[in-house]
Amino acid sequence: MREEITRRARAAKDKTPAYGNDVDLNAFAQQVPAREKITSLAELSQGVKERALGVGVDASMKDRSGSFFQHDQSVVFSASTIEGLELMDINDALKKYEWLEEYFFKVVQPDQDKFTAYGAMHPFSGYFIRALPGAKIVFPLQACMYIGREGMIQNVHNILIAEEGSELHVITGCTTDTHVQKGLHIGVTEFYVKDNAKLTYTMVHNWGPDVVVRPRSATRLGKNAVYMSNYVSMTKVRDVQMYPSCVMEGENGVARFNTVVYAPPESHLDLGGKAILKAKGCKAEIIARTIAKDGGYVASRGLIQGDAPGVKAHLECRGLLLGKGGVIYAVPELIGSLPGVDLSHEAAVGKIAEEEIQYLMARGVDADTATALIVRGFLDVDVRGLPPQLQAEMKRTIALGEKSMM
Amino acid sequence: MLSIEHLSVEVDDKRILNDVNMKINEGETHALFGPNGSGKSSLLFTIAGVPRYKVTAGKIYYKNKDITDAPMDERAKLGIGILFQHPPVIRGVKLRDMVRISLESRGRKVTDADINELAKKLNLENFLDRDANLGFSGGEIKRSELLQLLGQRPDFVMLDEPDSGVDLVNIGLVGRTINELLEKEKKIIERTKSGLIITHFGNILDFVKADRAYVMMKGHVLCQGNSVELLEDIRKNGYGECMACAKR
């Protein structure tokens, strides 16, 4: 099986990605020295702790069901504190469980493009997270992907499995050391949400200014299963391209993608979400709130494909342009292959209407405060279904981003 | 309280108000009649300071201060409030936020309980956490606007068609709230609040008494006088007679 994966990857090693800018992989360091393991996140240096906290990973590990820390290419810490929750280095898990091969490069294809090919052909690290059948894990699990070396490639492969009837909430924070400007993060993440299970996945990015990021993730969803994906990035990052997908194979599955991003000048973000509704009664929502300021660029994609009767899905791309010279490119796509599917989209890109600012000013706030209030409102997406800690984390990150915009 | 002297206004280089004069004393409520497009709302927006409305001549004095060039928020802080006839929908900004900034604009400290209490008065508790004006019915918009004004407690209250789209059940509540804003419960001499009400059909004046009224036509104040008599005349004869009068 591995040989087949490697063979396909090799054939795709120069395959240009379908979206986003091409990247010269040779411009980055492929091998970096290993980091030593730690016994608690408390052992991390103060600077690393602070950067991690900025993306929702709390070194105190308070109110967390488990913690995972990948420093460069080394998994330095990994521990679950709750029964029913497995969390370990993906390489350990692949050794421990032979059956895990069935989940390896299954929803993400090794020959999708040069990034997945790179991922398949090179040593990788990452996490294996599994909620055992029926386990309801209320506290979120936190994982940090940390780049501490200038110019390196961080090659990640994660697998998450929510077994039947389980519930799992994960926050992944991705960040760099303050001195790191440049780097490349390739992250293959495969999600399996089985019948009657619920998985929420919140990803917060705060990369160095010249970092290039290529997550490659996909989800397979079972019967009555719920998957919610949240993505927040509010700081300057050179180039991010991702288009995660969710294939909804069981009846009455629910999927929701929320994207909240701010592209300051010199940031290039090409993002989206895909939902393929293949079974009766499935529902999906893809919501994006994007802001581009001055020279910032955001492509906000979305695709909904309805292939079964009685499915309902909605796509919403809203973009706000601040300053001058920013670009937002909204690309909502709907494919209905049967009568009886209910698919809709709305997309709107523009600047803040003067009328709205004036309405607030008529109540006694100045133009800047009015603008800030409207921006905050614009970015306020519905995150019902997330545990309160993660809702607060998203709000906090977004609020910090708002400050930098004004 | 408010004095308008020889005010002329343009929007996009088009003259929309011509030599308007008006004086509203402390404690007085005046009404503004006129057909659609006569300049009533433009006058309110100009007094509120909406930048699109460019004053080309004349002055606006509020509490003896020249506010002709003052920004909108400053006018609001000085105590000028407005009920918008068609307020914009602001996604993500909740009605609660609007009430909060209205309360804070006059230097008050606000708790959620204060806002809930105020909303109860207008049966809007369930609207506080909804996006401002999104999907609100005509009557709900008026009540939401009044709720914000109750927070702001302006000394000079401008109301742009507070009765349009309001059903019979709610018009009483709208009327009572306006009376509260204008301190109509107090003796005339004790009232410190003033008002200017735009009304197309005059329905609100059955609930809120106006001291004086104006008829506007094509950007001019055509005549002024007793609000009851003027309204009776308009109800009887429509604006046809006013138009004839404007030609003379």
PDB file of N, CA, C and O in Angstrom, chain B residues 2 62 98 192 212:
ATOM      1  N   LEU B   2     -33.268  75.390  18.734  1.00  0.00           N
ATOM      2  CA  LEU B   2     -32.730  75.237  17.376  1.00  0.00           C
ATOM      3  C   LEU B   2     -33.190  76.403  16.519  1.00  0.00           C
ATOM      4  O   LEU B   2     -34.365  76.773  16.528  1.00  0.00           O
ATOM      5  N   TYR B  62     -27.635  75.610  17.359  1.00  0.00           N
ATOM      6  CA  TYR B  62     -28.247  74.708  18.335  1.00  0.00           C
ATOM      7  C   TYR B  62     -27.757  75.138  19.712  1.00  0.00           C
ATOM      8  O   TYR B  62     -26.541  75.235  19.932  1.00  0.00           O
ATOM      9  N   MET B  98     -26.288  48.962  19.382  1.00  0.00           N
ATOM     10  CA  MET B  98     -26.789  50.289  19.020  1.00  0.00           C
ATOM     11  C   MET B  98     -27.309  51.015  20.266  1.00  0.00           C
ATOM     12  O   MET B  98     -27.072  52.206  20.456  1.00  0.00           O
ATOM     13  N   THR B 192     -37.922  70.597  28.826  1.00  0.00           N
ATOM     14  CA  THR B 192     -36.630  71.044  28.301  1.00  0.00           C
ATOM     15  C   THR B 192     -36.326  70.427  26.938  1.00  0.00           C
ATOM     16  O   THR B 192     -35.341  70.772  26.314  1.00  0.00           O
ATOM     17  N   ARG B 212     -46.666  73.755  16.595  1.00  0.00           N
ATOM     18  CA  ARG B 212     -46.599  74.541  15.385  1.00  0.00           C
ATOM     19  C   ARG B 212     -46.291  73.609  14.221  1.00  0.00           C
ATOM     20  O   ARG B 212     -45.764  72.524  14.409  1.00  0.00           O
TER      21      ARG B 212
END
